[in-house]
Coordinates of C-alpha atoms in Angstrom, one line a residue:
Chain Q
M1 CA 21.6 21.5 21.9
T2 CA 22.1 21.0 18.3
I3 CA 22.0 17.5 16.7
N4 CA 25.9 17.5 16.5
D5 CA 26.2 18.5 20.1
F6 CA 24.0 15.7 21.0
L7 CA 25.9 13.1 19.0
N8 CA 29.1 14.2 20.5
E9 CA 27.6 14.0 23.9
K10 CA 26.4 10.4 23.0
K11 CA 29.9 9.5 21.8
K12 CA 31.1 9.9 25.4
Y13 CA 28.9 7.1 26.4
V14 CA 28.8 4.8 23.3
E15 CA 31.7 4.0 21.1
L16 CA 30.2 4.5 17.7
S17 CA 31.5 2.8 14.7
D18 CA 31.1 4.6 11.3
F19 CA 28.0 2.7 10.7
D20 CA 26.5 3.5 14.0
S21 CA 27.2 7.3 13.9
H22 CA 25.9 7.4 10.3
F23 CA 22.9 5.7 11.6
F24 CA 22.1 8.1 14.3
D25 CA 23.0 11.1 12.2
D26 CA 20.6 9.9 9.5
I27 CA 17.7 9.1 11.6
A28 CA 18.0 12.3 13.8
N29 CA 18.2 14.6 10.8
R30 CA 15.4 13.0 8.9
S31 CA 12.8 12.8 11.6
K32 CA 13.4 15.3 14.3
I33 CA 13.2 12.5 16.9
L34 CA 15.1 14.8 19.4
T35 CA 12.0 16.9 19.7
C36 CA 10.0 13.9 21.0
I37 CA 8.4 14.8 24.5
Q38 CA 7.4 11.2 25.2
C39 CA 3.7 11.9 25.4
G40 CA 2.8 8.5 24.2
T41 CA 0.2 9.6 21.6
C42 CA 1.9 7.2 19.2
T43 CA 1.6 4.2 21.5
A44 CA -2.0 5.1 22.2
S45 CA -2.8 5.4 18.5
C46 CA -1.0 2.3 17.5
E47 CA -3.3 -0.4 15.8
S48 CA -0.7 -3.1 16.1
G49 CA 0.4 -2.2 19.6
R50 CA -3.0 -2.8 20.9
W51 CA -2.4 -6.4 20.3
T52 CA 1.4 -6.8 20.3
A53 CA 4.4 -5.7 22.3
L54 CA 5.1 -2.9 19.9
K55 CA 5.5 0.3 22.0
T56 CA 6.4 3.1 19.6
R57 CA 7.2 5.6 22.3
I58 CA 9.7 3.3 23.9
I59 CA 11.4 2.7 20.4
I60 CA 11.7 6.4 19.9
R61 CA 13.1 6.7 23.5
K62 CA 15.6 3.9 23.0
L63 CA 16.7 5.6 19.8
I64 CA 17.2 9.0 21.5
L65 CA 19.4 7.3 24.1
G66 CA 21.4 5.4 21.5
D67 CA 20.3 2.0 22.4
L68 CA 21.1 -0.1 19.3
S69 CA 19.2 -3.1 20.4
V70 CA 16.2 -1.5 18.6
L71 CA 17.8 -2.8 15.3
K72 CA 17.5 -6.3 16.5
D73 CA 14.0 -5.8 18.1
P74 CA 11.4 -7.9 16.2
D75 CA 8.8 -5.3 17.4
I76 CA 9.8 -2.8 14.8
W77 CA 8.6 -5.3 12.2
L78 CA 5.0 -5.3 13.7
C79 CA 4.1 -1.8 12.5
T80 CA 1.3 -1.9 9.8
T81 CA 2.3 1.5 8.6
C82 CA -1.2 2.8 9.3
Y83 CA 0.2 6.2 9.9
N84 CA -2.0 7.1 12.9
C85 CA 0.9 8.0 15.0
Y86 CA 2.3 10.1 12.1
E87 CA -0.9 12.0 11.8
R88 CA -1.4 12.6 15.6
C89 CA 2.1 13.2 16.8
P90 CA 2.1 16.7 18.5
R91 CA 5.9 17.2 17.6
D92 CA 5.7 16.0 14.0
V93 CA 8.2 13.3 14.7
K94 CA 6.8 11.0 11.9
P95 CA 7.2 7.8 13.9
T96 CA 6.2 5.7 10.9
D97 CA 9.1 7.1 8.8
V98 CA 11.4 6.4 11.7
I99 CA 10.3 2.8 11.9
I100 CA 10.9 2.4 8.2
D101 CA 14.4 4.0 8.6
L102 CA 15.0 1.6 11.5
R103 CA 14.0 -1.4 9.3
N104 CA 16.4 -0.2 6.6
Y105 CA 19.2 -0.2 9.0
A106 CA 18.1 -3.6 10.5
S107 CA 18.1 -4.8 7.0
K108 CA 21.7 -3.6 6.4
L109 CA 22.7 -5.7 9.4
G110 CA 20.9 -8.7 7.7
N111 CA 18.0 -8.8 10.2
I112 CA 15.3 -9.7 7.8
H113 CA 12.5 -12.1 8.2
P114 CA 12.8 -15.3 6.0
V115 CA 9.3 -14.8 4.6
H116 CA 10.3 -11.2 3.8
R117 CA 13.2 -12.6 1.8
K118 CA 10.8 -14.6 -0.1
V119 CA 8.8 -11.7 -1.1
V120 CA 12.0 -10.1 -2.5
D121 CA 12.6 -13.4 -4.4
F122 CA 9.2 -13.2 -6.0
L123 CA 9.9 -9.5 -6.9
K124 CA 13.2 -10.5 -8.6
A125 CA 11.8 -13.5 -10.3
T126 CA 8.5 -11.9 -11.7
G127 CA 8.6 -8.2 -11.1
H128 CA 5.7 -8.7 -8.8
A129 CA 5.6 -9.1 -4.9
V130 CA 2.4 -11.2 -5.6
P131 CA 3.0 -13.2 -8.9
I132 CA 0.3 -14.5 -11.2
N133 CA -0.6 -18.2 -11.2
D134 CA -2.5 -20.7 -13.4
K135 CA -5.8 -20.2 -11.5
I136 CA -5.7 -16.5 -12.1
K137 CA -4.8 -17.0 -15.8
Q138 CA -7.9 -19.1 -16.2
M139 CA -9.9 -16.5 -14.3
R140 CA -8.7 -13.7 -16.5
K141 CA -9.7 -15.7 -19.6
E142 CA -13.1 -16.4 -18.3
L143 CA -13.4 -12.6 -17.6
D144 CA -12.5 -11.9 -21.3
M145 CA -9.4 -10.3 -20.4
E146 CA -5.8 -10.7 -21.6
E147 CA -4.5 -13.9 -19.9
I148 CA -1.2 -12.3 -18.7
P149 CA -1.2 -8.5 -18.0
P150 CA 1.4 -6.5 -19.8
T151 CA 3.8 -6.0 -16.8
L152 CA 7.5 -7.0 -16.5
Y153 CA 6.6 -10.7 -16.1
K154 CA 5.0 -10.8 -19.7
F155 CA 8.3 -9.6 -21.3
K156 CA 10.6 -11.7 -19.1
D157 CA 11.9 -13.7 -22.0
E158 CA 12.9 -10.8 -24.1
E159 CA 16.6 -10.6 -24.9
N160 CA 18.4 -8.7 -22.3
S161 CA 15.1 -8.3 -20.5
E162 CA 14.3 -5.4 -18.2
L163 CA 13.4 -7.8 -15.5
T164 CA 17.0 -9.1 -15.5
K165 CA 18.3 -5.7 -15.0
Y166 CA 15.8 -5.0 -12.4
A167 CA 16.6 -8.1 -10.5
K168 CA 20.3 -7.4 -10.7
E169 CA 20.2 -3.8 -9.5
L170 CA 17.5 -3.6 -7.0
F171 CA 16.9 -5.1 -3.4
N172 CA 20.2 -6.9 -3.2
L173 CA 19.7 -8.1 0.5
V174 CA 22.3 -8.6 3.0
P175 CA 22.6 -12.3 3.7
P176 CA 21.3 -13.5 7.1
K177 CA 23.6 -12.5 9.9
D178 CA 26.0 -14.9 11.4
E179 CA 25.1 -15.6 15.1
K180 CA 28.7 -15.1 16.2
E181 CA 28.8 -11.4 15.0
E182 CA 25.9 -10.4 17.3
V183 CA 27.9 -10.8 20.5
K184 CA 30.2 -8.0 19.4
D185 CA 27.4 -5.5 19.5
K186 CA 26.4 -6.1 23.1
G187 CA 28.9 -3.7 24.7
K188 CA 27.5 -0.8 22.7
K189 CA 24.3 -0.2 24.7
V190 CA 24.2 2.9 26.9
Chain P
M1 CA 0.6 19.6 -20.1
V2 CA -0.4 15.9 -20.2
Q3 CA -3.1 14.7 -22.5
E4 CA -6.6 14.9 -21.1
K5 CA -9.2 12.2 -20.6
K6 CA -6.4 9.5 -20.8
Y7 CA -4.6 7.7 -18.0
A8 CA -1.6 5.3 -17.9
F9 CA -3.3 2.3 -16.2
Y10 CA -1.1 1.1 -13.4
L11 CA -2.0 -2.4 -12.4
G12 CA 0.2 -3.2 -9.5
C13 CA 0.3 -6.9 -8.3
I14 CA -2.9 -7.9 -6.3
M15 CA -5.5 -6.5 -8.6
P16 CA -4.3 -8.3 -11.9
N17 CA -2.8 -11.4 -10.2
R18 CA -5.4 -12.1 -7.6
Y19 CA -8.6 -10.0 -8.3
P20 CA -8.8 -9.5 -12.0
A21 CA -12.5 -8.7 -11.8
I22 CA -11.4 -5.4 -10.0
E23 CA -9.3 -4.6 -13.1
K24 CA -12.2 -5.5 -15.4
S25 CA -14.6 -3.3 -13.4
T26 CA -12.1 -0.4 -13.4
R27 CA -11.7 -0.6 -17.2
Y28 CA -15.5 -0.6 -17.7
V29 CA -16.1 2.4 -15.4
M30 CA -13.3 4.5 -16.9
E31 CA -14.7 3.8 -20.4
K32 CA -18.2 4.8 -19.3
I33 CA -17.1 8.1 -17.9
G34 CA -15.1 8.9 -21.1
Y35 CA -11.5 8.1 -20.2
E36 CA -9.1 6.1 -22.3
L37 CA -6.9 3.7 -20.3
L38 CA -3.4 3.1 -21.8
D39 CA -1.4 -0.1 -20.9
M40 CA 1.9 0.5 -19.0
E41 CA 4.1 -2.1 -20.7
R42 CA 6.9 -3.5 -18.5
A43 CA 5.6 -1.8 -15.3
G44 CA 6.5 -3.7 -12.1
C45 CA 5.5 -3.8 -8.4
C46 CA 5.0 -0.3 -7.0
P47 CA 6.9 -1.5 -4.8
A48 CA 4.9 -2.2 -1.7
P49 CA 5.2 0.8 0.8
G50 CA 5.2 -1.4 3.9
V51 CA 7.3 -4.4 3.1
L52 CA 9.7 -3.6 0.3
R53 CA 10.3 0.1 1.5
S54 CA 11.5 -1.5 4.7
F55 CA 14.5 -3.2 3.2
D56 CA 15.9 -0.3 1.2
K57 CA 14.3 3.0 0.8
E58 CA 16.4 4.1 -2.1
D59 CA 15.8 1.0 -4.2
W60 CA 12.1 1.4 -3.4
M61 CA 12.3 4.8 -4.8
V62 CA 14.1 4.0 -7.9
A63 CA 11.7 1.1 -8.6
A64 CA 8.7 3.5 -8.1
A65 CA 10.3 6.2 -10.1
R66 CA 10.7 3.6 -13.0
N67 CA 7.1 3.1 -13.0
I68 CA 6.3 6.7 -13.0
C69 CA 8.7 7.3 -15.9
I70 CA 6.7 4.7 -18.0
A71 CA 3.6 7.0 -17.6
E72 CA 5.7 10.2 -18.2
K73 CA 6.9 8.8 -21.5
M74 CA 3.3 8.3 -22.5
D75 CA 2.5 11.9 -21.6
V76 CA -0.4 11.0 -19.4
D77 CA -1.3 11.0 -15.6
L78 CA -1.1 7.6 -13.9
L79 CA -4.1 5.9 -12.5
T80 CA -3.9 3.3 -9.6
V81 CA -6.7 1.3 -8.0
C82 CA -4.8 0.3 -4.8
N83 CA -3.9 2.3 -1.6
G84 CA -0.5 0.6 -1.4
C85 CA 0.4 1.4 -5.0
F86 CA -1.0 4.9 -4.5
G87 CA 0.9 5.3 -1.3
T88 CA 4.2 4.4 -3.0
L89 CA 3.8 6.2 -6.3
Q90 CA 2.1 9.4 -5.0
E91 CA 4.7 9.8 -2.3
V92 CA 7.8 9.0 -4.6
N93 CA 6.4 11.3 -7.3
T94 CA 6.0 14.1 -4.7
Q95 CA 9.3 13.6 -3.1
L96 CA 11.2 13.5 -6.4
H97 CA 9.4 16.4 -7.6
E98 CA 10.4 18.6 -4.6
N99 CA 13.8 17.3 -3.9
E100 CA 16.4 17.9 -6.7
E101 CA 19.2 16.1 -4.9
L102 CA 17.1 13.1 -4.5
R103 CA 16.0 13.2 -8.0
E104 CA 19.5 13.2 -9.4
R105 CA 20.6 10.3 -7.3
V106 CA 17.5 8.3 -8.3
N107 CA 18.0 9.2 -12.0
L108 CA 21.6 7.9 -11.8
K109 CA 20.5 4.5 -10.6
L110 CA 17.5 4.6 -13.0
K111 CA 19.9 4.5 -16.0
L112 CA 20.9 1.0 -14.9
L113 CA 17.4 -0.2 -15.4
G114 CA 16.7 1.0 -18.9
D115 CA 16.0 4.2 -20.8
Y116 CA 14.5 6.1 -17.8
E117 CA 14.7 9.6 -16.4
F118 CA 12.4 11.0 -13.8
K119 CA 11.1 14.4 -15.0
G120 CA 8.3 15.1 -12.7
T121 CA 5.7 15.9 -15.4
I122 CA 2.7 13.8 -14.3
E123 CA 0.3 13.2 -11.4
V124 CA -0.5 10.0 -9.6
K125 CA -4.3 9.4 -9.2
H126 CA -6.2 7.0 -7.1
V127 CA -9.4 5.8 -8.9
A128 CA -11.4 6.4 -5.7
A129 CA -10.4 10.0 -5.6
L130 CA -11.2 10.4 -9.3
L131 CA -14.7 9.0 -8.9
S132 CA -15.6 10.6 -5.6
I133 CA -14.1 14.0 -6.1
D134 CA -13.2 14.7 -9.7
I135 CA -16.4 13.1 -11.1
G136 CA -18.4 13.3 -7.8
P137 CA -21.7 12.0 -6.6
T138 CA -23.7 14.5 -8.8
E139 CA -22.0 13.8 -12.2
I140 CA -21.8 10.1 -11.7
Q141 CA -25.6 9.8 -11.8
E142 CA -25.6 10.7 -15.5
H143 CA -23.8 7.5 -16.1
L144 CA -25.8 5.1 -14.0
V145 CA -28.3 2.6 -15.5
R146 CA -29.2 1.2 -12.1
R147 CA -28.7 1.8 -8.4
V148 CA -28.3 -0.9 -5.7
N149 CA -30.6 -1.2 -2.7
A150 CA -28.0 -2.2 -0.1
T151 CA -26.2 -1.3 3.0
T152 CA -22.4 -1.2 3.3
A153 CA -19.5 -1.1 5.7
I154 CA -17.0 1.3 4.0
H155 CA -13.3 0.7 4.5
Y156 CA -11.0 3.5 3.5
G157 CA -7.8 1.8 4.3
C158 CA -4.7 3.7 5.5
H159 CA -2.5 4.8 2.5
F160 CA -5.5 6.3 0.6
L161 CA -5.7 9.3 3.0
K162 CA -2.6 9.1 5.2
P163 CA -0.1 10.9 5.6
S164 CA -2.7 13.5 5.0
Q165 CA 0.0 16.3 4.5
V166 CA 1.2 14.3 1.5
R167 CA -2.1 12.9 0.2
Q168 CA -4.2 16.0 0.6
I169 CA -7.5 14.1 -0.2
D170 CA -9.7 14.2 2.8
S171 CA -9.6 14.2 6.6
P172 CA -8.0 10.9 7.8
E173 CA -10.0 11.0 11.1
D174 CA -13.4 11.8 9.6
P175 CA -13.6 11.4 5.9
T176 CA -16.9 11.6 4.0
I177 CA -16.0 11.4 0.2
L178 CA -16.9 7.7 -0.2
E179 CA -20.1 7.9 1.9
D180 CA -21.4 10.7 -0.4
F181 CA -20.3 8.8 -3.5
V182 CA -21.9 5.4 -2.7
E183 CA -25.1 7.3 -1.6
A184 CA -25.4 8.4 -5.2
L185 CA -25.3 4.6 -6.2
G186 CA -28.3 4.0 -3.8
I187 CA -26.2 2.5 -1.1
K188 CA -26.5 3.4 2.5
S189 CA -23.2 3.6 4.3
L190 CA -23.4 2.2 8.0
N191 CA -21.5 3.6 11.0
F192 CA -19.7 1.1 13.0
K193 CA -17.2 1.1 15.8
Q194 CA -13.6 1.9 14.9
K195 CA -14.5 2.3 11.2
Y196 CA -11.3 4.1 10.3
T197 CA -8.9 1.5 11.7
C198 CA -6.4 -0.5 9.7
C199 CA -7.2 -3.9 8.1
G200 CA -4.0 -5.3 9.5
A201 CA -2.4 -6.3 6.1
G202 CA 0.2 -3.6 5.6
G203 CA 3.8 -3.2 6.8
G204 CA 4.9 -6.7 5.9
I205 CA 2.8 -8.1 8.8
K206 CA 0.5 -10.2 6.7
A207 CA 3.5 -12.0 5.2
A208 CA 5.6 -12.5 8.2
Y209 CA 3.4 -12.3 11.2
A210 CA 0.0 -13.5 9.9
D211 CA -1.6 -14.3 13.3
T212 CA -1.0 -10.6 14.4
S213 CA -2.3 -9.4 11.1
M214 CA -5.4 -11.6 11.5
T215 CA -6.1 -10.6 15.1
I216 CA -6.3 -6.9 14.0
L217 CA -8.6 -7.9 11.2
S218 CA -10.8 -10.1 13.6
E219 CA -11.7 -7.1 15.8
K220 CA -12.5 -5.0 12.7
M221 CA -14.7 -7.9 11.4
K222 CA -16.5 -8.1 14.6
H223 CA -17.4 -4.4 14.6
I224 CA -18.5 -4.8 10.9
S225 CA -20.8 -7.8 11.5
D226 CA -22.4 -6.0 14.5
V227 CA -24.1 -3.7 12.0
N228 CA -24.9 -6.4 9.6
P229 CA -24.0 -4.8 6.3
D230 CA -24.8 -6.3 2.8
F231 CA -21.2 -6.0 1.9
I232 CA -17.9 -4.6 2.7
L233 CA -16.7 -1.8 0.4
D234 CA -13.0 -1.0 0.0
V235 CA -10.8 0.9 -2.3
C236 CA -7.7 -1.3 -2.2
P237 CA -7.0 -4.8 -3.5
F238 CA -4.7 -5.5 -0.5
C239 CA -7.4 -4.6 2.1
H240 CA -9.8 -6.6 -0.1
L241 CA -7.4 -9.7 0.1
Q242 CA -7.2 -9.2 3.8
F243 CA -11.1 -9.1 4.3
E244 CA -11.3 -12.2 2.1
S245 CA -8.5 -14.2 3.6
G246 CA -9.3 -13.0 7.1
Q247 CA -12.9 -14.2 6.9
D248 CA -11.5 -17.7 5.8
W249 CA -9.0 -17.7 8.7
L250 CA -11.8 -17.0 11.1
K251 CA -13.9 -19.8 9.7
K252 CA -10.9 -22.2 9.9
N253 CA -9.5 -21.3 13.3
H254 CA -12.3 -19.9 15.2
D255 CA -15.4 -21.4 13.6
I256 CA -16.8 -17.9 13.0
N257 CA -18.6 -17.7 9.6
Y258 CA -19.4 -14.1 8.8
D259 CA -19.6 -14.8 5.0
I260 CA -19.9 -11.1 4.2
P261 CA -19.1 -10.3 0.5
V262 CA -16.3 -7.8 -0.2
F263 CA -16.4 -5.3 -3.1
H264 CA -14.0 -2.8 -4.4
L265 CA -15.5 0.6 -5.3
S266 CA -14.8 -0.1 -9.0
Q267 CA -16.7 -3.4 -8.9
I268 CA -19.9 -1.9 -7.5
T269 CA -19.7 1.3 -9.7
A270 CA -19.3 -0.8 -12.8
Y271 CA -22.3 -2.9 -12.0
C272 CA -24.4 0.3 -11.5
M273 CA -23.1 1.5 -14.9
G274 CA -24.6 -1.7 -16.5
M275 CA -21.6 -4.1 -16.4
E276 CA -22.7 -7.7 -16.4
E277 CA -22.9 -9.1 -12.9
R278 CA -20.6 -12.1 -13.7
Y279 CA -17.7 -9.6 -14.5
M280 CA -17.8 -8.4 -10.8
G281 CA -16.3 -11.8 -10.0
L282 CA -18.1 -12.6 -6.8
Q283 CA -18.2 -16.1 -7.9
Y284 CA -14.4 -16.3 -7.6
Q285 CA -14.4 -14.9 -4.1
N286 CA -14.6 -17.0 -1.0
N287 CA -17.2 -15.1 1.0
G288 CA -20.9 -13.9 0.3
K289 CA -21.3 -16.1 -2.7
K290 CA -25.0 -16.3 -2.1
Y291 CA -25.4 -12.6 -1.9
E292 CA -27.8 -11.2 -4.5
L293 CA -27.6 -7.6 -5.6
I294 CA -31.0 -5.9 -5.7
P295 CA -30.8 -3.5 -8.6
I296 CA -33.2 -0.5 -8.9
E297 CA -33.4 0.5 -12.6
V298 CA -32.7 4.2 -13.1
Q299 CA -35.6 6.1 -14.9
T300 CA -34.4 8.1 -17.8
N301 CA -36.3 11.1 -19.3
D302 CA -35.6 10.2 -22.9

């Protein structure tokens, strides 16, 4: 069965919108998830899953079955990207990359944690996910270092600064999703 | 060919903006082993491979390529001190090098950010790989003025070695490069349970799910404290932050006070090369403030 056969087969059960079919096509092509034999090595190796409800094997299983609820599952955000599953998967499914792809699609639906949105705000305002502060500036002085490192932040006030372009072009997140929209997706599960 | 004995010094976020002493130490070490570090003006966040890659892989790649382009323009390889930065920059550099279609797409967007075009002319290097492999435990001894009589719990972190098919540095299941290297500095590396597990900081967990992140760290800290090391040794400012803030969290929430100092490989190597102890910055960290390094002066023949 080729990936296209599989997707056609799936369409009998799930009415896929353009977004959804693009989503499955993309994930399946990139990561060979259809070769997953559900052995559970990923779950057994998972550093986060030891403490949380994150079960990588089940996420991959749902994905194969076309269950779109994975995109709203907060568990996909519990992966630390430690790459143990990626290293050990006997079918080279690269589950870490699959989870990152899932997060990308979840983000396109606006499913992003408010704290993560703040990290992006920092990035756009300073060029850093972790910006400098007065305490650190003082520390740098005491260590006989330049008070402000020569990164985007230092040049932020230049005319037509690169930080302005950077903030304008990159990581423009979809706003938080309206609750009413979510009801529409429910009929799409297999 | 890029210029030899020079690196574009990629700072990232946490090192310059939280642990400047790691930056200070890295600069010291590189000068002592005969490398010139060039500033990368207008570099930005790598961006972080866990949190920022999760929102938009393509933007993540464009922002990373922009940083790589800054080094390309300087005609030197890029040096990073952090596993996260290394993870992003090494992976994007590799992918854009191998995939022409991707490169063209990224280059189109790069134009919107300034005068940038990814050419694929440089390599991305982690300071820990430079020290422990390129220089190595034998040659490093020529540069030491003292060794340290100490035991340590080594923490490799995740993105330094994994995914191993992309990184190609050492085995992710049983690495030895850092153990061999610190032995040359007089430091004994201790074995402990689950030595190669994650610190729990990555993937955006530390920001959004702090308790989960701290739970993962707590188990790691327990196994580390079981073997009672003089200090924890990491090669990543984010793991460094996690070990520091994690110990604070345990103190505050569970009344467990391990008080174990945390050093980055650059800090301890710089000290062994003669850097003043105050530049290591232990006084600015929250744990192990009372720890006193026991130096052993190196005998020279001349």
